[in-house]
């Protein structure tokens, strides 16, 4: 039972393993379970693998199942499908009545002693799931069955099964098949809780072999393209999506318990606003016009406040036509929320509330580990202004510069120029205002250091076109971003409600964008190799006039926040890449 | 004081109960301060008031203000009530399940109502309640499924191959990847992949997109809930959805029966009864008996096709070409069966040729284990025991290809990645898709889908000038 337990062990590790850890395991002496005895024996002609079920993983045998191998197995299993049909058995069944899930049984019978059996009518159970491991000895067979909740062993004795069921089990059942089984409860001498099977049925015959436990993982591209295989081979992957569901539910509970109402605003829009990003464009045949995919939900949710809703939110998909990375997928999920008669202080409390509730729901505690860093989520979190954080990190006090951009740049170069690489230097050089400069220095020097949760307060006006001017500090806005592990998790402000100021700022934004765009276009005329940065601004930005009109009808003072759900899930599931928390991430076309 | 009384229109809305700001005489503000303030405040402005509650001489619950602050001015004139409207106006406020009376709204122009939804919500009674009802529908649905152990997942809205339904997709272009992407028309195939991956009970509530003409019940983006339940079949889902919908209607409206202007706002509203169990009718049997037909058993045959074409002609049921058997049947069913489905009714056991993703019926050859739920003659749910035999699935896709070649561009395209997924083994599973907007329409007495969508897609405004 060594092999079976190995599998169980790995599936019961509470936190998902990071890739790095898994690679670590691979080179250790972990045992591999690949109990496809029937397949392997049948396919030995093309196979150099040892037929033994428990073997050491080593690079010399670490070949993926070859294509011919796969086809051979598939052909054999198709024959088994026919054989089942010829026996009057349906290889693709219609339904199965389950009495329990694997986890429920593990819970109910956790106190059952080793070797103990419960045979009474009350302990008749029925379960279903996928066979993930199998061992057979003469008149006894052990199968490991997994459902969404966990794994349980099937203990199959020849005498106990009717007719030729034991024969079927040995010849027709393969790893990967979906089985339904019923029987009584037994804990083996070795301590494995089992269903002692009276009868079983093949519910779905699988045709393709599962990748073996460790090597299947190395093909990262396949992991994302065939996520279901990834999930079958690695229960901890499926677990991430269960945790994701739990997190989203907890976010909803958090905001709804405070009276927020969920609404749905359009994805397809005549003008994409609320953020600075390149939108996707599509064409609506019947309307005969281009439509943009939303890049934020902000401007429509604010219309709701104008209409009289006081607390609204939307959990929804956002689309940005930008690069793909470990932190960026073209579509991602955010929650945006708006609350009338409050300011950004209120949103800080809300951010703390949401993140801590989710952490408790997933971890049961507030100290979590992200990629080797211990994060402490106990409230309250640090709240510090951008000015002070920059001063703390670099010694530069931006309040001294007034509006002397040139002087500011000189001071920065003198003070910290040696620490800057060429790219940073040129982006500092390119800053058109003190506000942009402050933000640039912040991003280079402060952001990566903000590992523990930190609210960064009072962003410059120039980079915050939708935020209300700060009530005390000219040139700043009442805005914060929440950073954890050096990443922005949330962005919030006291909302700008003055329609004239808003119009001026959005028009300025459009002007700035068009300037960049014009430069980029003329740049491509002269220079052969255009940089990505240039290409980034090659799209059109349109003013959302309807939104500005709405503001003119009067929007109550309000605060609002956007929070990236994928990033929160990454943080709480210790996932290094956004692709690990999105079931089917966008990938390059297969060549 | 008149304008101040009007101001309450908004103050009232802010607090959602009937509060009057009261008058200066009762407040602690001095005359000067008060008149200075109220000469600067107009109808539509948002103000903050602090004071203490009390009853006015007319018995109205009021706030006697200590101070009033203008928070956000309104720069436009608001639509106002015509004196003649006041008579028409009913006194009771709208609650879900009741008939609505849009003809008595202060702002009645549909274009303006949809384009400037915030105005609609500000001045027309019940509109906020309508969207709160929509939120409650979704939240009831979610809780119902969560309590059964379903988990909510998110599958991609932008995809490389379109599948799971038959409709024309939106196309967009990803710059960096330099490739076209489609907007999903259904999340079905991805959700079933997750069931294959081991999530036994999954659902998704999300937008789907169809690049098609717009009418009262069709919009380019709409909200769909699909769920998949391993080890269950379509009989289980009929029971489940019956319980879900009747329970929801009861909880939201207080009764199983709702009022609905199914024949337009000019006619009397009809009553729709969600009392379980819902009526169930077998599609082919019922069609044969109602139209007195005897449809050839082999529906994929030429004979069947000719028979149905002839039947359509005889009953003057219009069917635009191509005259595939599937389309002819669909039209006949629409004419003879769907028209009779006012109260929730399951039409079940569709032929294989109409249902490429549904499992063949366990005892009736040529049919599938599928049902559609119709309410007020419109399809609300579509559900089946999922076809999980990869070989048969491939065959069905191939049959669809034949329909496609005969000109039916609504026939489904082969999705090889889905067939491969099936080869890893999809457990016996039943799935159901329901249009959330259609349900919201029923419970809010909205015969037009745009009523239940906050910001519906509209033609560009310029085009009205042409």
Tab-separated table of N, CA, C and O in Angstrom, chain A residues 70 74 85 92 94-96 98 128-130 148 178 204 207-208 228 231 244-245 249 252 261-262 264-265 267-268 278 281-287 303 306-307 309-310 317 321-324 331 333 341 550 552-553 555 584 587, chain B residues 14 72 75-76 118 128 134-135 138 142 146 152 154-155 157-158 168 170-177 179 190 193 196-198 200 204 207 211 214 221 223 231 233 236 359-360 369 388-391 421 423-427 459:
chain	number	residue	atom	x	y	z
A	70	UNK	N	0.047	6.192	-26.528
A	70	UNK	CA	-1.279	6.716	-26.243
A	70	UNK	C	-2.329	6.096	-27.157
A	70	UNK	O	-3.391	5.686	-26.727
A	74	UNK	N	-5.453	3.786	-26.189
A	74	UNK	CA	-6.792	4.200	-26.579
A	74	UNK	C	-7.515	3.073	-27.318
A	74	UNK	O	-8.685	2.795	-27.075
A	85	UNK	N	-20.245	-3.255	-23.629
A	85	UNK	CA	-21.553	-3.205	-24.296
A	85	UNK	C	-22.035	-4.610	-24.610
A	85	UNK	O	-23.218	-4.914	-24.473
A	92	UNK	N	-21.039	4.298	-20.628
A	92	UNK	CA	-21.290	5.713	-20.330
A	92	UNK	C	-22.657	5.790	-19.662
A	92	UNK	O	-23.686	5.943	-20.333
A	94	UNK	N	-25.946	6.660	-17.097
A	94	UNK	CA	-26.866	7.804	-17.031
A	94	UNK	C	-26.843	8.525	-15.706
A	94	UNK	O	-26.971	9.734	-15.633
A	95	UNK	N	-26.727	7.758	-14.618
A	95	UNK	CA	-26.659	8.449	-13.336
A	95	UNK	C	-26.194	7.490	-12.256
A	95	UNK	O	-26.081	6.281	-12.470
A	96	UNK	N	-25.926	8.025	-11.082
A	96	UNK	CA	-25.517	7.219	-9.946
A	96	UNK	C	-25.991	7.937	-8.682
A	96	UNK	O	-25.824	9.146	-8.569
A	98	UNK	N	-25.441	8.821	-5.083
A	98	UNK	CA	-24.389	8.807	-4.063
A	98	UNK	C	-25.014	9.054	-2.701
A	98	UNK	O	-25.876	9.916	-2.558
A	128	UNK	N	-19.017	7.732	-5.601
A	128	UNK	CA	-18.618	7.738	-7.006
A	128	UNK	C	-17.449	8.685	-7.191
A	128	UNK	O	-17.311	9.667	-6.467
A	129	UNK	N	-16.625	8.370	-8.161
A	129	UNK	CA	-15.492	9.247	-8.449
A	129	UNK	C	-14.557	8.594	-9.445
A	129	UNK	O	-14.892	7.574	-10.057
A	130	UNK	N	-13.389	9.218	-9.593
A	130	UNK	CA	-12.433	8.716	-10.572
A	130	UNK	C	-11.412	7.805	-9.898
A	130	UNK	O	-10.958	8.107	-8.796
A	148	UNK	N	-14.661	15.273	-5.786
A	148	UNK	CA	-14.295	16.657	-5.539
A	148	UNK	C	-13.757	16.868	-4.128
A	148	UNK	O	-12.873	17.683	-3.905
A	178	UNK	N	-14.337	6.457	-14.339
A	178	UNK	CA	-15.233	6.934	-13.293
A	178	UNK	C	-16.059	5.734	-12.824
A	178	UNK	O	-16.674	5.047	-13.640
A	204	UNK	N	-18.188	5.879	-16.357
A	204	UNK	CA	-17.635	6.436	-17.590
A	204	UNK	C	-16.295	5.777	-17.838
A	204	UNK	O	-15.408	5.805	-16.994
A	207	UNK	N	-10.748	6.871	-22.070
A	207	UNK	CA	-10.028	6.311	-23.213
A	207	UNK	C	-8.561	6.676	-23.214
A	207	UNK	O	-7.741	5.985	-23.795
A	208	UNK	N	-8.237	7.793	-22.581
A	208	UNK	CA	-6.848	8.243	-22.628
A	208	UNK	C	-6.189	8.070	-21.262
A	208	UNK	O	-6.834	8.275	-20.232
A	228	UNK	N	-8.095	20.393	-17.267
A	228	UNK	CA	-8.754	19.267	-16.599
A	228	UNK	C	-7.773	18.140	-16.323
A	228	UNK	O	-7.863	17.464	-15.305
A	231	UNK	N	-5.845	19.127	-13.360
A	231	UNK	CA	-6.646	18.983	-12.141
A	231	UNK	C	-6.757	17.525	-11.704
A	231	UNK	O	-6.768	17.215	-10.515
A	244	UNK	N	-10.822	29.596	-4.725
A	244	UNK	CA	-11.220	30.806	-5.442
A	244	UNK	C	-12.717	31.051	-5.244
A	244	UNK	O	-13.142	32.172	-4.966
A	245	UNK	N	-13.507	30.008	-5.379
A	245	UNK	CA	-14.951	30.141	-5.190
A	245	UNK	C	-15.263	30.619	-3.773
A	245	UNK	O	-16.127	31.472	-3.563
A	249	UNK	N	-17.070	34.157	-2.743
A	249	UNK	CA	-18.275	34.150	-1.913
A	249	UNK	C	-18.079	34.999	-0.661
A	249	UNK	O	-18.956	35.741	-0.245
A	252	UNK	N	-18.368	38.642	-1.434
A	252	UNK	CA	-19.780	39.024	-1.556
A	252	UNK	C	-20.422	39.142	-0.184
A	252	UNK	O	-21.133	40.104	0.097
A	261	UNK	N	-25.412	46.385	-2.828
A	261	UNK	CA	-26.254	45.636	-3.763
A	261	UNK	C	-25.472	45.378	-5.043
A	261	UNK	O	-24.800	46.268	-5.562
A	262	UNK	N	-25.570	44.132	-5.531
A	262	UNK	CA	-24.811	43.777	-6.730
A	262	UNK	C	-25.575	44.160	-7.992
A	262	UNK	O	-26.770	43.906	-8.101
A	264	UNK	N	-25.147	44.691	-12.527
A	264	UNK	CA	-24.366	44.298	-13.697
A	264	UNK	C	-24.352	45.437	-14.698
A	264	UNK	O	-25.402	45.862	-15.169
A	265	UNK	N	-23.167	45.905	-15.018
A	265	UNK	CA	-23.048	46.980	-16.002
A	265	UNK	C	-22.472	46.388	-17.288
A	265	UNK	O	-21.926	45.293	-17.282
A	267	UNK	N	-20.552	45.080	-20.607
A	267	UNK	CA	-19.194	44.748	-21.040
A	267	UNK	C	-18.906	45.453	-22.366
A	267	UNK	O	-17.834	45.989	-22.579
A	268	UNK	N	-19.907	45.437	-23.255
A	268	UNK	CA	-19.736	46.079	-24.558
A	268	UNK	C	-20.180	47.532	-24.437
A	268	UNK	O	-21.295	47.814	-24.015
A	278	UNK	N	-5.381	49.884	-23.078
A	278	UNK	CA	-5.815	49.653	-24.447
A	278	UNK	C	-7.003	48.692	-24.434
A	278	UNK	O	-6.922	47.594	-23.887
A	281	UNK	N	-11.472	45.865	-29.268
A	281	UNK	CA	-12.510	46.444	-30.120
A	281	UNK	C	-13.238	45.310	-30.828
A	281	UNK	O	-12.607	44.326	-31.224
A	282	UNK	N	-14.529	45.426	-30.949
A	282	UNK	CA	-15.266	44.451	-31.735
A	282	UNK	C	-16.329	45.192	-32.530
A	282	UNK	O	-16.475	46.407	-32.392
A	283	UNK	N	-17.018	44.466	-33.365
A	283	UNK	CA	-17.976	45.113	-34.259
A	283	UNK	C	-19.328	44.452	-34.113
A	283	UNK	O	-19.443	43.228	-34.152
A	284	UNK	N	-20.341	45.249	-33.908
A	284	UNK	CA	-21.692	44.705	-33.794
A	284	UNK	C	-22.403	44.840	-35.124
A	284	UNK	O	-22.643	45.944	-35.599
A	285	UNK	N	-22.706	43.699	-35.713
A	285	UNK	CA	-23.260	43.702	-37.069
A	285	UNK	C	-24.567	44.460	-37.155
A	285	UNK	O	-24.756	45.292	-38.037
A	286	UNK	N	-25.477	44.154	-36.225
A	286	UNK	CA	-26.803	44.723	-36.391
A	286	UNK	C	-26.839	46.212	-36.049
A	286	UNK	O	-27.554	46.986	-36.666
A	287	UNK	N	-26.014	46.621	-35.063
A	287	UNK	CA	-25.935	48.057	-34.774
A	287	UNK	C	-25.055	48.773	-35.798
A	287	UNK	O	-25.084	49.984	-35.907
A	303	UNK	N	-22.757	56.029	-12.235
A	303	UNK	CA	-24.081	56.457	-12.715
A	303	UNK	C	-25.162	55.942	-11.770
A	303	UNK	O	-26.203	56.559	-11.585
A	306	UNK	N	-25.626	58.285	-9.019
A	306	UNK	CA	-26.417	59.427	-9.461
A	306	UNK	C	-27.901	59.061	-9.425
A	306	UNK	O	-28.746	59.838	-9.005
A	307	UNK	N	-28.198	57.829	-9.812
A	307	UNK	CA	-29.589	57.386	-9.866
A	307	UNK	C	-30.210	57.101	-8.519
A	307	UNK	O	-31.394	56.820	-8.439
A	309	UNK	N	-28.893	54.818	-5.989
A	309	UNK	CA	-28.358	53.709	-5.209
A	309	UNK	C	-27.252	54.258	-4.309
A	309	UNK	O	-26.466	55.083	-4.748
A	310	UNK	N	-27.186	53.793	-3.075
A	310	UNK	CA	-26.169	54.335	-2.181
A	310	UNK	C	-24.981	53.414	-1.982
A	310	UNK	O	-23.892	53.859	-1.641
A	317	UNK	N	-15.924	40.696	-15.049
A	317	UNK	CA	-14.784	40.505	-15.924
A	317	UNK	C	-14.388	41.836	-16.555
A	317	UNK	O	-15.240	42.596	-17.017
A	321	UNK	N	-6.421	44.881	-23.571
A	321	UNK	CA	-5.679	44.369	-24.721
A	321	UNK	C	-4.201	44.663	-24.539
A	321	UNK	O	-3.629	45.495	-25.224
A	322	UNK	N	-3.609	43.994	-23.574
A	322	UNK	CA	-2.229	44.281	-23.220
A	322	UNK	C	-1.430	43.001	-23.117
A	322	UNK	O	-1.945	41.914	-23.339
A	323	UNK	N	-0.181	43.152	-22.749
A	323	UNK	CA	0.722	42.001	-22.707
A	323	UNK	C	0.290	40.952	-21.702
A	323	UNK	O	-0.488	41.205	-20.797
A	324	UNK	N	0.804	39.750	-21.921
A	324	UNK	CA	0.499	38.636	-21.036
A	324	UNK	C	1.724	38.364	-20.178
A	324	UNK	O	2.845	38.368	-20.676
A	331	UNK	N	-8.133	38.952	-19.781
A	331	UNK	CA	-9.381	39.148	-19.037
A	331	UNK	C	-9.140	38.761	-17.587
A	331	UNK	O	-8.450	37.789	-17.301
A	333	UNK	N	-10.746	39.454	-13.239
A	333	UNK	CA	-11.967	39.734	-12.487
A	333	UNK	C	-11.688	40.733	-11.377
A	333	UNK	O	-10.701	40.604	-10.655
A	341	UNK	N	-21.838	59.080	0.468
A	341	UNK	CA	-21.668	59.757	1.765
A	341	UNK	C	-20.503	59.207	2.579
A	341	UNK	O	-20.530	59.203	3.808
A	550	UNK	N	-24.110	62.594	-16.695
A	550	UNK	CA	-24.678	62.011	-15.471
A	550	UNK	C	-24.195	62.779	-14.245
A	550	UNK	O	-24.983	63.111	-13.354
A	552	UNK	N	-23.456	65.762	-14.016
A	552	UNK	CA	-24.107	67.074	-13.945
A	552	UNK	C	-25.468	67.007	-13.267
A	552	UNK	O	-26.001	68.010	-12.816
A	553	UNK	N	-26.041	65.825	-13.213
A	553	UNK	CA	-27.300	65.669	-12.491
A	553	UNK	C	-27.074	65.523	-10.989
A	553	UNK	O	-28.022	65.457	-10.230
A	555	UNK	N	-23.956	63.775	-8.341
A	555	UNK	CA	-23.602	62.508	-7.710
A	555	UNK	C	-23.259	62.808	-6.263
A	555	UNK	O	-22.496	63.741	-5.992
A	584	UNK	N	-8.814	28.792	-17.308
A	584	UNK	CA	-8.388	28.658	-18.697
A	584	UNK	C	-7.782	29.978	-19.164
A	584	UNK	O	-8.464	30.788	-19.784
A	587	UNK	N	-3.753	31.848	-24.030
A	587	UNK	CA	-2.431	31.351	-24.407
A	587	UNK	C	-2.169	31.676	-25.864
A	587	UNK	O	-3.091	31.930	-26.630
B	14	UNK	N	-33.112	59.336	-0.643
B	14	UNK	CA	-31.862	58.989	0.020
B	14	UNK	C	-32.101	58.075	1.207
B	14	UNK	O	-31.307	57.229	1.527
B	72	UNK	N	-24.161	68.055	-3.380
B	72	UNK	CA	-23.899	68.044	-4.825
B	72	UNK	C	-25.053	68.720	-5.522
B	72	UNK	O	-26.188	68.258	-5.424
B	75	UNK	N	-27.272	70.204	-12.012
B	75	UNK	CA	-27.135	71.295	-12.970
B	75	UNK	C	-28.209	71.286	-14.057
B	75	UNK	O	-28.209	72.116	-14.943
B	76	UNK	N	-29.090	70.287	-14.007
B	76	UNK	CA	-30.114	70.193	-15.045
B	76	UNK	C	-31.509	70.244	-14.434
B	76	UNK	O	-31.687	69.953	-13.270
B	118	UNK	N	-30.016	56.611	-14.890
B	118	UNK	CA	-29.999	57.278	-13.582
B	118	UNK	C	-31.199	58.214	-13.427
B	118	UNK	O	-31.762	58.339	-12.341
B	128	UNK	N	-35.717	51.464	-8.925
B	128	UNK	CA	-34.673	50.947	-8.038
B	128	UNK	C	-35.063	49.578	-7.508
B	128	UNK	O	-34.249	48.662	-7.439
B	134	UNK	N	-33.732	42.169	-9.305
B	134	UNK	CA	-32.799	41.426	-10.140
B	134	UNK	C	-31.641	40.889	-9.292
B	134	UNK	O	-31.239	39.736	-9.409
B	135	UNK	N	-31.107	41.740	-8.417
B	135	UNK	CA	-30.011	41.309	-7.543
B	135	UNK	C	-30.459	40.164	-6.634
B	135	UNK	O	-29.707	39.214	-6.397
B	138	UNK	N	-30.567	36.769	-8.495
B	138	UNK	CA	-29.250	36.159	-8.666
B	138	UNK	C	-28.737	35.632	-7.335
B	138	UNK	O	-28.167	34.547	-7.255
B	142	UNK	N	-27.768	31.806	-6.456
B	142	UNK	CA	-26.440	31.481	-5.961
B	142	UNK	C	-26.512	30.701	-4.639
B	142	UNK	O	-25.867	29.678	-4.483
B	146	UNK	N	-25.160	27.042	-3.926
B	146	UNK	CA	-24.106	26.910	-2.912
B	146	UNK	C	-24.520	25.907	-1.839
B	146	UNK	O	-23.715	25.093	-1.388
B	152	UNK	N	-18.838	28.034	-7.513
B	152	UNK	CA	-18.910	28.994	-8.619
B	152	UNK	C	-17.528	29.135	-9.257
B	152	UNK	O	-16.530	29.290	-8.561
B	154	UNK	N	-15.192	30.574	-12.911
B	154	UNK	CA	-15.189	31.545	-14.001
B	154	UNK	C	-14.450	30.956	-15.182
B	154	UNK	O	-13.290	30.604	-15.066
B	155	UNK	N	-15.138	30.848	-16.298
B	155	UNK	CA	-14.482	30.355	-17.505
B	155	UNK	C	-14.334	31.528	-18.469
B	155	UNK	O	-14.982	32.555	-18.298
B	157	UNK	N	-14.288	34.448	-21.172
B	157	UNK	CA	-15.250	35.121	-22.027
B	157	UNK	C	-14.654	35.320	-23.413
B	157	UNK	O	-15.374	35.464	-24.383
B	158	UNK	N	-13.312	35.335	-23.474
B	158	UNK	CA	-12.650	35.474	-24.777
B	158	UNK	C	-11.975	34.152	-25.097
B	158	UNK	O	-11.161	33.677	-24.324
B	168	UNK	N	-24.023	33.585	-33.832
B	168	UNK	CA	-22.900	34.298	-34.435
B	168	UNK	C	-22.130	35.038	-33.338
B	168	UNK	O	-22.726	35.763	-32.541
B	170	UNK	N	-19.123	37.567	-31.502
B	170	UNK	CA	-18.339	38.786	-31.685
B	170	UNK	C	-16.880	38.392	-31.863
B	170	UNK	O	-16.397	37.466	-31.211
B	171	UNK	N	-16.190	39.118	-32.715
B	171	UNK	CA	-14.777	38.834	-32.937
B	171	UNK	C	-13.966	40.042	-32.481
B	171	UNK	O	-14.353	41.181	-32.719
B	172	UNK	N	-12.865	39.776	-31.814
B	172	UNK	CA	-11.973	40.864	-31.474
B	172	UNK	C	-10.541	40.405	-31.729
B	172	UNK	O	-10.310	39.272	-32.143
B	173	UNK	N	-9.607	41.309	-31.502
B	173	UNK	CA	-8.241	41.025	-31.910
B	173	UNK	C	-7.299	41.343	-30.757
B	173	UNK	O	-7.396	42.412	-30.150
B	174	UNK	N	-6.441	40.404	-30.440
B	174	UNK	CA	-5.451	40.640	-29.397
B	174	UNK	C	-4.145	41.083	-30.045
B	174	UNK	O	-3.543	40.336	-30.807
B	175	UNK	N	-3.734	42.306	-29.712
B	175	UNK	CA	-2.571	42.871	-30.396
B	175	UNK	C	-1.292	42.099	-30.166
B	175	UNK	O	-0.604	41.717	-31.098
B	176	UNK	N	-0.971	41.888	-28.874
B	176	UNK	CA	0.330	41.283	-28.616
B	176	UNK	C	0.400	39.853	-29.146
B	176	UNK	O	1.410	39.438	-29.706
B	177	UNK	N	-0.663	39.100	-28.971
B	177	UNK	CA	-0.642	37.719	-29.455
B	177	UNK	C	-0.897	37.656	-30.958
B	177	UNK	O	-0.759	36.616	-31.576
B	179	UNK	N	-3.653	37.691	-32.696
B	179	UNK	CA	-4.637	36.697	-33.117
B	179	UNK	C	-6.060	37.158	-32.811
B	179	UNK	O	-6.278	37.994	-31.941
B	190	UNK	N	-16.521	24.605	-21.502
B	190	UNK	CA	-15.507	24.823	-20.462
B	190	UNK	C	-15.975	24.286	-19.116
B	190	UNK	O	-15.203	23.708	-18.358
B	193	UNK	N	-15.531	20.685	-18.999
B	193	UNK	CA	-14.119	20.334	-18.816
B	193	UNK	C	-13.754	20.374	-17.332
B	193	UNK	O	-12.941	19.581	-16.866
B	196	UNK	N	-14.904	17.249	-15.794
B	196	UNK	CA	-13.922	16.210	-16.115
B	196	UNK	C	-12.722	16.343	-15.179
B	196	UNK	O	-12.186	15.358	-14.687
B	197	UNK	N	-12.343	17.588	-14.894
B	197	UNK	CA	-11.202	17.838	-14.008
B	197	UNK	C	-11.467	17.487	-12.552
B	197	UNK	O	-10.550	17.537	-11.747
B	198	UNK	N	-12.695	17.156	-12.216
B	198	UNK	CA	-12.942	16.677	-10.866
B	198	UNK	C	-13.839	17.559	-10.015
B	198	UNK	O	-14.094	17.245	-8.861
B	200	UNK	N	-17.234	18.255	-9.189
B	200	UNK	CA	-18.474	17.524	-9.464
B	200	UNK	C	-19.687	18.421	-9.649
B	200	UNK	O	-20.642	18.067	-10.320
B	204	UNK	N	-21.650	28.757	-13.208
B	204	UNK	CA	-21.111	30.077	-13.539
B	204	UNK	C	-22.290	30.984	-13.858
B	204	UNK	O	-23.213	30.590	-14.572
B	207	UNK	N	-21.774	36.838	-18.243
B	207	UNK	CA	-22.241	37.372	-19.510
B	207	UNK	C	-21.883	36.431	-20.649
B	207	UNK	O	-20.785	35.876	-20.673
B	211	UNK	N	-23.734	38.078	-31.462
B	211	UNK	CA	-23.696	39.169	-32.433
B	211	UNK	C	-24.885	39.045	-33.380
B	211	UNK	O	-24.727	38.692	-34.536
B	214	UNK	N	-31.298	42.727	-32.559
B	214	UNK	CA	-31.874	42.997	-31.249
B	214	UNK	C	-33.395	43.081	-31.372
B	214	UNK	O	-33.926	43.651	-32.315
B	221	UNK	N	-25.514	41.311	-25.284
B	221	UNK	CA	-24.901	40.644	-24.144
B	221	UNK	C	-25.988	40.365	-23.121
B	221	UNK	O	-26.875	41.177	-22.905
B	223	UNK	N	-27.058	37.772	-19.421
B	223	UNK	CA	-26.485	37.030	-18.305
B	223	UNK	C	-27.079	35.637	-18.245
B	223	UNK	O	-28.286	35.467	-18.301
B	231	UNK	N	-23.251	12.847	-11.780
B	231	UNK	CA	-24.027	11.704	-11.270
B	231	UNK	C	-25.531	11.962	-11.246
B	231	UNK	O	-26.275	11.155	-10.703
B	233	UNK	N	-29.142	13.139	-13.591
B	233	UNK	CA	-29.650	13.148	-14.955
B	233	UNK	C	-30.740	14.220	-15.096
B	233	UNK	O	-31.017	14.955	-14.154
B	236	UNK	N	-33.488	14.500	-12.494
B	236	UNK	CA	-33.088	15.183	-11.252
B	236	UNK	C	-33.163	16.696	-11.426
B	236	UNK	O	-33.578	17.428	-10.534
B	359	UNK	N	-27.414	13.620	-24.292
B	359	UNK	CA	-27.256	12.170	-24.324
B	359	UNK	C	-28.502	11.521	-24.903
B	359	UNK	O	-29.627	11.968	-24.670
B	360	UNK	N	-28.271	10.435	-25.673
B	360	UNK	CA	-29.397	9.732	-26.269
B	360	UNK	C	-30.304	9.198	-25.158
B	360	UNK	O	-29.828	8.834	-24.092
B	369	UNK	N	-32.261	12.838	-23.805
B	369	UNK	CA	-32.748	13.186	-22.473
B	369	UNK	C	-32.547	14.681	-22.279
B	369	UNK	O	-31.568	15.136	-21.698
B	388	UNK	N	-21.748	12.026	-22.958
B	388	UNK	CA	-20.360	11.885	-22.501
B	388	UNK	C	-19.607	10.776	-23.212
B	388	UNK	O	-18.500	10.420	-22.828
B	389	UNK	N	-20.206	10.229	-24.260
B	389	UNK	CA	-19.501	9.236	-25.068
B	389	UNK	C	-18.773	9.976	-26.194
B	389	UNK	O	-19.410	10.543	-27.089
B	390	UNK	N	-17.432	9.994	-26.152
B	390	UNK	CA	-16.689	10.813	-27.131
B	390	UNK	C	-16.933	10.393	-28.574
B	390	UNK	O	-16.942	11.243	-29.468
B	391	UNK	N	-17.136	9.087	-28.788
B	391	UNK	CA	-17.342	8.629	-30.160
B	391	UNK	C	-18.666	9.161	-30.710
B	391	UNK	O	-18.733	9.654	-31.833
B	421	UNK	N	-11.145	16.088	-24.451
B	421	UNK	CA	-11.441	16.144	-23.016
B	421	UNK	C	-12.393	15.012	-22.632
B	421	UNK	O	-12.206	14.351	-21.606
B	423	UNK	N	-12.576	12.179	-23.826
B	423	UNK	CA	-11.879	10.895	-23.807
B	423	UNK	C	-11.204	10.627	-22.466
B	423	UNK	O	-10.845	9.498	-22.156
B	424	UNK	N	-11.017	11.674	-21.671
B	424	UNK	CA	-10.484	11.458	-20.328
B	424	UNK	C	-11.582	11.052	-19.352
B	424	UNK	O	-11.311	10.666	-18.233
B	425	UNK	N	-12.834	11.156	-19.808
B	425	UNK	CA	-13.925	10.661	-18.983
B	425	UNK	C	-14.719	11.737	-18.275
B	425	UNK	O	-14.275	12.287	-17.277
B	426	UNK	N	-15.897	12.056	-18.835
B	426	UNK	CA	-16.849	12.938	-18.148
B	426	UNK	C	-17.818	12.033	-17.400
B	426	UNK	O	-18.479	11.193	-18.014
B	427	UNK	N	-17.912	12.166	-16.077
B	427	UNK	CA	-18.861	11.319	-15.350
B	427	UNK	C	-20.281	11.568	-15.842
B	427	UNK	O	-20.533	12.582	-16.492
B	459	UNK	N	-28.714	51.896	-30.227
B	459	UNK	CA	-28.145	52.414	-31.472
B	459	UNK	C	-27.432	53.729	-31.183
B	459	UNK	O	-27.846	54.447	-30.283
